[in-house]
Short mmCIF file of C-alpha atoms in Angstrom, two decimals:
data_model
loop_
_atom_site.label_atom_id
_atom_site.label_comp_id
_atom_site.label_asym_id
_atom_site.label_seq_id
_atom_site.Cartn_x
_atom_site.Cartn_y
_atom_site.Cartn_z
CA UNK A 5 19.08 -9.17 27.94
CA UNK A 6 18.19 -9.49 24.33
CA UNK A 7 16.35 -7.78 21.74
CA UNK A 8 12.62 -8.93 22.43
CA UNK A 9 10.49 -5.83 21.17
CA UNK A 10 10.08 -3.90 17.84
CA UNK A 11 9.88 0.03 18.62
CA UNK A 12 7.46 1.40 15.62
CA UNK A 13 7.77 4.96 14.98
CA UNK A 14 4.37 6.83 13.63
CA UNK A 15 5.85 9.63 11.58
CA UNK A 16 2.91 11.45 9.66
CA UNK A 17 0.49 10.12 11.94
CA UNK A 18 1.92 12.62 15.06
CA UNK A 19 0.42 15.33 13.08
CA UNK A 20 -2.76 14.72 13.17
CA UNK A 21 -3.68 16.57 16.14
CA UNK A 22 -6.69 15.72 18.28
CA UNK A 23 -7.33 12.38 15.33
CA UNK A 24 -3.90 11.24 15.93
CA UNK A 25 -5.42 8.28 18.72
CA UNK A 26 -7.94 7.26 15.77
CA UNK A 27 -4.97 7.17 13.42
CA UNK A 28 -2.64 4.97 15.88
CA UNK A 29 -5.39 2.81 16.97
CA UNK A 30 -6.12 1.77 12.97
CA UNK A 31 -2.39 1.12 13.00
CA UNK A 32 -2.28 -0.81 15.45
CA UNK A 33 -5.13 -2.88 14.81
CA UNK A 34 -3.53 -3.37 11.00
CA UNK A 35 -0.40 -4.15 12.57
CA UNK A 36 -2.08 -6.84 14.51
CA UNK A 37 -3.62 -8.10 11.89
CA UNK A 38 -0.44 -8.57 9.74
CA UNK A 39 1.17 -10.30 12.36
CA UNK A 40 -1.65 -12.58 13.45
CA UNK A 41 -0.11 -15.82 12.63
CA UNK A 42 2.68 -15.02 15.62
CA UNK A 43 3.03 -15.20 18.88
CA UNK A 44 3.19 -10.98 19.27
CA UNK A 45 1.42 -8.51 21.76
CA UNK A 46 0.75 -5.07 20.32
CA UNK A 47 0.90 -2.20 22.76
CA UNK A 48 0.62 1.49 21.65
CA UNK A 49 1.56 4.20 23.54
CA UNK A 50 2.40 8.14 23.04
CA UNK A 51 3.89 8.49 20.00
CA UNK A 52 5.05 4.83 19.52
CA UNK A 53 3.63 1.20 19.12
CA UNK A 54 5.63 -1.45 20.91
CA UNK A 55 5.66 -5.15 19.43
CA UNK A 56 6.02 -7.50 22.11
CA UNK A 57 8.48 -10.56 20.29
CA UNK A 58 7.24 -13.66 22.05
CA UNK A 59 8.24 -15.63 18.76
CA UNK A 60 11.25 -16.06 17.24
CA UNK A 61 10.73 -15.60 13.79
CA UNK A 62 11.67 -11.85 13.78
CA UNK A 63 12.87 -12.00 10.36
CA UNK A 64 9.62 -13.04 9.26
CA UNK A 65 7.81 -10.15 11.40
CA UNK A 66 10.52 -7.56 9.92
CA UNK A 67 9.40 -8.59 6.46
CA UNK A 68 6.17 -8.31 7.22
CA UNK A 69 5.82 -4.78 8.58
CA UNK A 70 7.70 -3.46 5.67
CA UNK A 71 4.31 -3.11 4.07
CA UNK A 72 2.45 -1.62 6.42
CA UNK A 73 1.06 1.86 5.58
CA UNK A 74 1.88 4.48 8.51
CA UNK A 75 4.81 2.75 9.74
CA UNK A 76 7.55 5.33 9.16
CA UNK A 77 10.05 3.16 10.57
CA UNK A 78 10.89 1.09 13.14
CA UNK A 79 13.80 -0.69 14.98
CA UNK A 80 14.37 -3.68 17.05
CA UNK A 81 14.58 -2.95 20.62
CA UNK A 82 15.75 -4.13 24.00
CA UNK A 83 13.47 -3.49 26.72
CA UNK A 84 15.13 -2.71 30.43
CA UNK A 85 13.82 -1.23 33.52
CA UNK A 86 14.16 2.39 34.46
CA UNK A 87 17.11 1.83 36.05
CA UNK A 88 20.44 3.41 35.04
CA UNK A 89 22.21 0.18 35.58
CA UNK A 90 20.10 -1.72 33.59
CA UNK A 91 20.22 1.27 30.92
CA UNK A 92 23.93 1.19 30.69
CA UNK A 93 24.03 -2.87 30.39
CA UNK A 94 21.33 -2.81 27.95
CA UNK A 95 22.78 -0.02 25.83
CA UNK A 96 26.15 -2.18 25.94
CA UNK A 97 24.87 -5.27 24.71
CA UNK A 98 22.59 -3.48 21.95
CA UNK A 99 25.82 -2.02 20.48
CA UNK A 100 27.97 -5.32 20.57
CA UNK A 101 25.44 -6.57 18.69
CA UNK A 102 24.97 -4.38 16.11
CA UNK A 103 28.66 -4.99 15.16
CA UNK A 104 28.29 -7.37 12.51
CA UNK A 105 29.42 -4.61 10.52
CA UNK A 106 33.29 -2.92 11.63
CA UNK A 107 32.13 -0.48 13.97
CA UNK A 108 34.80 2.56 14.84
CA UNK A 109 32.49 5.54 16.13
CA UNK A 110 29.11 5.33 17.86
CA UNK A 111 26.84 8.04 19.48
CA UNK A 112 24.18 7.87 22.14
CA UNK A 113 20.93 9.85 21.91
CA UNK A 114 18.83 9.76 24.65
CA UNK A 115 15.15 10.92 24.89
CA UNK A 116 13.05 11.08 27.95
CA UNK A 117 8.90 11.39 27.48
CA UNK A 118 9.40 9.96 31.49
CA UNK A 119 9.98 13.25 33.00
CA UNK A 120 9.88 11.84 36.50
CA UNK A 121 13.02 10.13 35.50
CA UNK A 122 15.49 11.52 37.71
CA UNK A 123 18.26 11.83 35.03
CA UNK A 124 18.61 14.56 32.27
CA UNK A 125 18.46 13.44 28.41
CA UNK A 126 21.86 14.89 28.15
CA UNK A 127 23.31 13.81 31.64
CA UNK A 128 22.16 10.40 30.39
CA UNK A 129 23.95 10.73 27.04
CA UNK A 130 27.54 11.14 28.45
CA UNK A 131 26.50 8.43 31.39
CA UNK A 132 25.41 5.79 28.74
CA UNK A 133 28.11 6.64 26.49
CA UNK A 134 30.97 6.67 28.89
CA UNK A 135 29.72 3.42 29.92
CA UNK A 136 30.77 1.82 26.50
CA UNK A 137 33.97 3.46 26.01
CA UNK A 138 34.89 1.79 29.64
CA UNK A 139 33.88 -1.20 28.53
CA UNK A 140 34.89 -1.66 24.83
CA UNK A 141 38.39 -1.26 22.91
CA UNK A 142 39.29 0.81 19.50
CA UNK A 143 35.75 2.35 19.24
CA UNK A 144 35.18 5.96 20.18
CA UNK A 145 32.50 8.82 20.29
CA UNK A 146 31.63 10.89 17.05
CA UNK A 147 28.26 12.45 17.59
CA UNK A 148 28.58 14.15 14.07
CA UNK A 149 28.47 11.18 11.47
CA UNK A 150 28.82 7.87 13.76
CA UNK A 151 28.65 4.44 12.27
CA UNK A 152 26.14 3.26 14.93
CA UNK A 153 24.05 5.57 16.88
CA UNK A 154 22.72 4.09 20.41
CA UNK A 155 18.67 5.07 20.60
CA UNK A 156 17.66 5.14 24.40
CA UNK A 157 14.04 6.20 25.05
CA UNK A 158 12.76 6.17 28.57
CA UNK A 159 8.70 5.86 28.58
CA UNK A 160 6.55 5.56 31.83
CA UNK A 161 6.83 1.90 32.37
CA UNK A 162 10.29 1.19 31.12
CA UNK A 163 13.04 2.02 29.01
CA UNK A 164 14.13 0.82 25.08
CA UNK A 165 17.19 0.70 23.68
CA UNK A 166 18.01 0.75 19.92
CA UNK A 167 21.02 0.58 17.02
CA UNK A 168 19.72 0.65 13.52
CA UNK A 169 17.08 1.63 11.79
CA UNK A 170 14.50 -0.28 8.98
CA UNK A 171 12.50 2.46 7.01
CA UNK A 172 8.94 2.00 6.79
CA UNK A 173 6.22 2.05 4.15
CA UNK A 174 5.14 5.83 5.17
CA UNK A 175 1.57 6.75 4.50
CA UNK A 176 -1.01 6.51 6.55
CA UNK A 177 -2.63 3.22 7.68
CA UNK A 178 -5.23 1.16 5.48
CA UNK A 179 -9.03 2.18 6.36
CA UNK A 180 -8.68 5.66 8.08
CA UNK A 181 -9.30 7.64 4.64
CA UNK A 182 -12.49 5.68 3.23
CA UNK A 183 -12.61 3.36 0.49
CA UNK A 184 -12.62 3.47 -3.37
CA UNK A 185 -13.60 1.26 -6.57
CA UNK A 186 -10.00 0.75 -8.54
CA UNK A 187 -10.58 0.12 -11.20
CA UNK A 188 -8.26 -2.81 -12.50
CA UNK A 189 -7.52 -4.18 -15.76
CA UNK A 190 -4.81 -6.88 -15.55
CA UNK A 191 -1.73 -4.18 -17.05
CA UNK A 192 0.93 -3.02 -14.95
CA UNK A 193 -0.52 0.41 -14.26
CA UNK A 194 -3.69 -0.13 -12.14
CA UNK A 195 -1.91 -2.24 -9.56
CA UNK A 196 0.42 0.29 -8.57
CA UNK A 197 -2.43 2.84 -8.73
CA UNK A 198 -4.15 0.83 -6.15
CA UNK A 199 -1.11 0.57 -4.19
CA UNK A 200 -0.72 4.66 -3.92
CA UNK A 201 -3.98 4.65 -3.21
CA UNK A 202 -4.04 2.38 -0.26
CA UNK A 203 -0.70 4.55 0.78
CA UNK A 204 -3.06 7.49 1.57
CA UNK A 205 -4.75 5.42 3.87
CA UNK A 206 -8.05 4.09 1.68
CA UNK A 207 -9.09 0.99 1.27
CA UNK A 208 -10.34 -0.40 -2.07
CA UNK A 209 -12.42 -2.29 -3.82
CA UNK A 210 -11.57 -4.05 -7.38
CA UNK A 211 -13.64 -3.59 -10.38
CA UNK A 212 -12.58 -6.12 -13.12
CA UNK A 213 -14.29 -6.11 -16.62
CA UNK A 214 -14.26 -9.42 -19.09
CA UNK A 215 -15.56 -10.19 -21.77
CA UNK A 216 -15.66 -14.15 -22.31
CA UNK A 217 -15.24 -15.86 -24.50
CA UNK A 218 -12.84 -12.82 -25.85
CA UNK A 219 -11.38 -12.64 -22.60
CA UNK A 220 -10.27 -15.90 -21.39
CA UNK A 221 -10.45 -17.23 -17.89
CA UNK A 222 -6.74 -17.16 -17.67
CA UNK A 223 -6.70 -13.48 -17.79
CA UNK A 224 -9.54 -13.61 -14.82
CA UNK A 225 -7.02 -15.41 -12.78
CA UNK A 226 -4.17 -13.22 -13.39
CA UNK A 227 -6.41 -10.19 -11.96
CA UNK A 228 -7.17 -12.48 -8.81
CA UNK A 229 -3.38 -12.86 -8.59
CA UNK A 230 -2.97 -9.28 -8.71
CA UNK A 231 -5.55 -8.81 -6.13
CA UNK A 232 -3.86 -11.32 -4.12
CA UNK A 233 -0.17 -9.41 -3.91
CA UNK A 234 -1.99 -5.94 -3.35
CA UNK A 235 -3.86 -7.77 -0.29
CA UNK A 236 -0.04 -7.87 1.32
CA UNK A 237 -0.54 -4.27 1.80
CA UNK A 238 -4.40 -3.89 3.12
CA UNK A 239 -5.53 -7.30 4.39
CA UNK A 240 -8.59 -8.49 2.56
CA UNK A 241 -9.83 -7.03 -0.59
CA UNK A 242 -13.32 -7.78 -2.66
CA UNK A 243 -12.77 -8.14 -6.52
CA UNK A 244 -16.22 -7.08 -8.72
CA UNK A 245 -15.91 -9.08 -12.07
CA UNK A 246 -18.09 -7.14 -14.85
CA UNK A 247 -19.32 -9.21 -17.48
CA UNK A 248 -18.65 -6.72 -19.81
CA UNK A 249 -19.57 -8.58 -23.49
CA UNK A 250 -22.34 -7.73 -24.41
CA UNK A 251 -21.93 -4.25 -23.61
CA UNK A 252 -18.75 -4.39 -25.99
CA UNK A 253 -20.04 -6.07 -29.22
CA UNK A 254 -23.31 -3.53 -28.91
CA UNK A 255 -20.94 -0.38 -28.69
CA UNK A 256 -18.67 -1.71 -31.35
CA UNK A 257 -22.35 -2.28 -33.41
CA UNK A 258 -23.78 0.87 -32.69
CA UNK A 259 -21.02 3.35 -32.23
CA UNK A 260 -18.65 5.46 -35.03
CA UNK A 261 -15.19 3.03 -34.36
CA UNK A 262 -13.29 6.35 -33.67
CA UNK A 263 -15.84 6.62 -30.27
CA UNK A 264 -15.67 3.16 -29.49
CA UNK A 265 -13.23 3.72 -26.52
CA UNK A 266 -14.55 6.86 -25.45
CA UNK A 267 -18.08 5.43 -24.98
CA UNK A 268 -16.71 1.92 -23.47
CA UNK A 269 -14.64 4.15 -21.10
CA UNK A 270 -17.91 6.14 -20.36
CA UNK A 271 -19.93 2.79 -20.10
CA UNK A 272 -17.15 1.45 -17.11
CA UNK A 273 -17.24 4.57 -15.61
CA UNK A 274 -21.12 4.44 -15.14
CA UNK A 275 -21.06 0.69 -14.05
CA UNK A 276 -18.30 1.30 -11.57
CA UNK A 277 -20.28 4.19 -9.99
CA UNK A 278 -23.28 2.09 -9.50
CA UNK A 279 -21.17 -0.80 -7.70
CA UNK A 280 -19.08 2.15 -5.99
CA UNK A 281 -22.88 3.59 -4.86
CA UNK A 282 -23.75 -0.28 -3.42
CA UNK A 283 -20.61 -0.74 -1.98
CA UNK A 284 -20.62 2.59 -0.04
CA UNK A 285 -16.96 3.67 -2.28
CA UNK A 286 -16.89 7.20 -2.15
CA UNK A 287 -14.52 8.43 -5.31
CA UNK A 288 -12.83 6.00 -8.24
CA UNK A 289 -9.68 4.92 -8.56
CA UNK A 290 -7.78 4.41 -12.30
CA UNK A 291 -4.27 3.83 -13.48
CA UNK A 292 -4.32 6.52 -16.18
CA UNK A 293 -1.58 8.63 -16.97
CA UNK A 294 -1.50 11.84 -18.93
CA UNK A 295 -0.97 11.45 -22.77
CA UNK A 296 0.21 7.28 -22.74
CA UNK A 297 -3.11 6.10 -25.07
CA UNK A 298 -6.08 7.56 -26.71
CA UNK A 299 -8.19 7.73 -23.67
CA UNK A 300 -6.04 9.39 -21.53
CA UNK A 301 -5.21 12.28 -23.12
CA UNK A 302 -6.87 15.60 -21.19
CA UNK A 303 -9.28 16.07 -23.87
CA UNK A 304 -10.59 12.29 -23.49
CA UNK A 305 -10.47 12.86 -19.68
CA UNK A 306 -12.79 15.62 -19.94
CA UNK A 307 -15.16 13.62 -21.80
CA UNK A 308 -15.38 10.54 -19.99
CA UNK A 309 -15.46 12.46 -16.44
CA UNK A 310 -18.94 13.45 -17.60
CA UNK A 311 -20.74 10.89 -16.66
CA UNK A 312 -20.11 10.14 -12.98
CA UNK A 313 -19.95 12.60 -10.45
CA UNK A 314 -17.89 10.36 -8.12
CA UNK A 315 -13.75 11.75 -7.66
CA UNK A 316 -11.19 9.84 -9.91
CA UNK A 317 -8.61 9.73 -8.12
CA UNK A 318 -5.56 9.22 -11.18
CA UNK A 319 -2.51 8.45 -8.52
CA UNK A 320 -0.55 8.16 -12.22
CA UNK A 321 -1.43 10.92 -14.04
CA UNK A 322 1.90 12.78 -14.14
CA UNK A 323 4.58 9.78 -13.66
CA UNK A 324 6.01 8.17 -16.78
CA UNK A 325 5.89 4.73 -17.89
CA UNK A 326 9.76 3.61 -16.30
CA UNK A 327 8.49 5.52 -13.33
CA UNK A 328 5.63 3.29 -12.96
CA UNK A 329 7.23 0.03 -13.86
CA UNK A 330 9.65 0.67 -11.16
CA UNK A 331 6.82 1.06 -8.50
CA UNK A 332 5.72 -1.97 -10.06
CA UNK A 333 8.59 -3.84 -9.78
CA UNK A 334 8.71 -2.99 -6.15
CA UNK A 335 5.76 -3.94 -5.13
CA UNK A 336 5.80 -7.34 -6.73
CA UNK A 337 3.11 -7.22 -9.40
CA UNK A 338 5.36 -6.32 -12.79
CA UNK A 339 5.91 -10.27 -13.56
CA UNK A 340 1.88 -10.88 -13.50
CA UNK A 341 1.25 -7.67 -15.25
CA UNK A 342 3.29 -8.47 -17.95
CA UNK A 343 1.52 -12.22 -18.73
CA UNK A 344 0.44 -12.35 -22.10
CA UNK A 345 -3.04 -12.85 -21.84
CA UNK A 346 -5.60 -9.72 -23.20
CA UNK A 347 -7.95 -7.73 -21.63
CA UNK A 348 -11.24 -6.27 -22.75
CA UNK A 349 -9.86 -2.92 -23.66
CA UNK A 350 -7.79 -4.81 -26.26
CA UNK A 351 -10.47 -6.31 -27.59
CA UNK A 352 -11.97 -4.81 -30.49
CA UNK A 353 -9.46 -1.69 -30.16
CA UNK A 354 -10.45 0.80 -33.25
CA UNK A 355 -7.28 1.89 -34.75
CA UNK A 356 -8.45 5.20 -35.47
CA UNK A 357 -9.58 6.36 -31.67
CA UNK A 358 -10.34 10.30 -31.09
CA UNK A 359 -7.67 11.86 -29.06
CA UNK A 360 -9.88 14.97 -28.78
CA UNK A 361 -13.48 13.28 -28.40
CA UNK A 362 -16.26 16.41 -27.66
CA UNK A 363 -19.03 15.75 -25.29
CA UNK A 364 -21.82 16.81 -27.27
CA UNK A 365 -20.77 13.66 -30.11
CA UNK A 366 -20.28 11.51 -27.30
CA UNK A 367 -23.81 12.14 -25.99
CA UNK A 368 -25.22 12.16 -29.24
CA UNK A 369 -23.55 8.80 -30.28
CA UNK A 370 -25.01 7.11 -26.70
CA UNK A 371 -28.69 7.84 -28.20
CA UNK A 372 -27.96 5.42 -30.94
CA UNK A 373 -28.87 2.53 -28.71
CA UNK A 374 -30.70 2.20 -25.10
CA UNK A 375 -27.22 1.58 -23.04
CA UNK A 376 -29.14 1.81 -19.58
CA UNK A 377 -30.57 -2.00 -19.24
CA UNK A 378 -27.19 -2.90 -20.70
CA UNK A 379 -25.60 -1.18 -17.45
CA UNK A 380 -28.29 -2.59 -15.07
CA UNK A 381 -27.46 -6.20 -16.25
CA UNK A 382 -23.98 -5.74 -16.13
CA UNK A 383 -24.54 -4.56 -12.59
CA UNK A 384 -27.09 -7.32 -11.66
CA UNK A 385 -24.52 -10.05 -13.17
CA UNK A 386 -21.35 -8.96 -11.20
CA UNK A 387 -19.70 -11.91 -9.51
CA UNK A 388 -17.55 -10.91 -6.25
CA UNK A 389 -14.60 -12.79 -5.08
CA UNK A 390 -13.18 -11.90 -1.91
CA UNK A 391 -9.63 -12.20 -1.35
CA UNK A 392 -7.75 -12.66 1.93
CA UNK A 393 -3.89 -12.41 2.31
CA UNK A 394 -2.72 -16.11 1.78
CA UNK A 395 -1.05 -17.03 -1.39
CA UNK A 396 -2.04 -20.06 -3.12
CA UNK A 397 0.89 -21.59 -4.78
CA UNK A 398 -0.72 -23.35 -7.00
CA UNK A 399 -2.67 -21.25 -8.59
CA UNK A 400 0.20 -18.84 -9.22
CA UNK A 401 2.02 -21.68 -11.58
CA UNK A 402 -1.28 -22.99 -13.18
CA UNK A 403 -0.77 -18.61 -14.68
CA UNK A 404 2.45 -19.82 -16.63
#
């Protein structure tokens, strides 16, 4: 016997109630999806999803699942028949080799959703665990705080044996809560917005805005490479890049400097509902946080929410900058994020930007110039990129 399965354990998703299939059924069609390139079977059953290990690249597959939303955690197994024998044997050789690390005290906890098993979860406990004290030297039984605890679930069709536990990436799974517009612009905030966001279980869409030739095409890369990490985490993932230039110089024509950013903010807002409206996106996603710049104080919040009546969803709004580096970090994007290369909302930055912008100048200040055709265009002239979970090597060193 050997460790040939993963045991995945659901955690939020067993609250769900009467959605709770719906919920395991996305998981386990993510989870397939992940592990596509290996030779796997998925099998979910009551409570638990069961990876079949045909291949032996488990490493790999333990890697992978680590950023699956909705796993809570999971554990390799060893799969035995319903057969005390077999139980004891398996539970044996699942301890043994969990002792790469000195092992003095162990503990066996048995469940059984197999009621027509013949033997009680606690008969089996002592039966199991009296097993390995027969059959092993200078190890004994603490069932308070043990250095390995021996898992042994008996299901319907056979039983699964566990020592150690990997935690999950919580959540829910990818695609069961709808999906959003996030709104990215190349810093280190939006991509961990995106990733909370897709940790709730929605799926999103990237809206990108450049402005060539201020922008260059370097910093259009470095979003697709920040596309490309968050795709570890959802699968496939369509980036909208706004040409976003000639909106830009007209506001920075038209508009009092100290509005400049609160109409550009209102101008993204309006584009990204339109594409969010085409795209069937139900709510907006940003990486603002309360009180870091000019635009993202409460007062400037107020007044650029105006315009769209979609949900912004602000995942950020009350962490700190070190608290969001750290997610960051995590994650994998901080070392793109931090590439020099600007953005459009660097671009022709006033210096003297309201903190405390009022609707009724904002509205006033948009009548200084026919913005709507400007929107349409910028709409009409959207290019989309999709991007699927495969790094390109390549184009990651042609960033530095």
């Amino acid at each position: 016997m050997k460790y040939d399965h993963i045991l995945v354990r659901i955690g939020e998703l067993a609250l769900k109630g009467k959605n709770r299939k719906v919920f395991e059924r996305a998981l386990a069609s993510n989870i397939t999806v992940v592990l596509k390139n290996y030779d796997i079977k998925v099998i979910s059953t009551f409570g638990r999803i069961m990876i079949e290990l045909k291949d032996n690249r488990e490493g790999e597959i333990i890697e992978k699942l680590k950023n699956v939303f909705g796993i809570h955690s999971f554990s390799l197994a060893l799969k035995t028949e319903n057969d005390l024998d077999d139980i004891q044997k398996g539970a044996l050789i699942a301890l043994t080799d969990s002792r790469n690390q000195p092992v003095r005290t162990f503990k066996v906890t048995a469940k059984r959703p197999n009621k027509n098993f013949p033997i009680g979860s606690q008969e089996l406990n002592h039966l199991v665990g009296g097993y390995i004290l027969k059959n092993t030297e200078h190890i004994t039984v603490d069932v308070h705080n043990p250095d390995v605890e021996v898992r042994v679930e008996v299901r319907e069709t056979a039983t699964y044996i566990t020592c150690g536990n990997i935690r999950g990436a919580g959540g829910l799974p990818v695609g069961t809560g709808g999906k959003v517009m996030l709104m990215l612009s190349g810093g280190i905030d939006s991509p961990v917005a995106g990733y909370l966001t897709m940790k709730r279980g929605v799926k999103i869409n990237a809206i990108h805005f450049h402005s060539p030739p201020y922008t260059n095409e370097r910093a259009k890369e470095k979003v697709k490479e920040l596309v490309q990490i968050l795709t570890k985490f959802s699968g496939t993932i369509q980036l909208h890049l706004v040409p976003f230039t000639e909106m830009q110089t007209t506001i920075h024509e038209k508009v009092p400097s100290d509005y400049a950013m609160t109409i550009m903010r209102r101008m993204m807002l309006r584009i990204s509902e339109k594409i969010a409206h085409e795209q069937k996106a139900l709510a907006i996603t940003t990486g603002e946080s309360l009180g870091q710049v000019a635009s993202q104080t409460l007062h400037s919040m107020n007044t650029i929410n105006e315009v769209t009546n979609l949900p912004i969803i602000r995942p950020l709004v009350t962490m700190d900058k070190l608290e969001v580096i750290e997610v960051a970090k995590k994650i994998g994007t901080y070392e793109t994020s931090i590439l020099p290369f600007e953005d459009c909302c660097t671009i022709f930055l006033p210096p003297n930007s309201k903190t405390r912008p009022k609707r009724e100048l904002a509205n006033k200040f948009e009548t200084n110039f026919d913005f709507a055709a400007l929107i349409d265009r910028a709409v009409a002239e959207t290019e989309i990129v999709t991007i699927r979970h495969q790094r390109n090597e390549q184009q990651v060193e042609d960033l530095f």
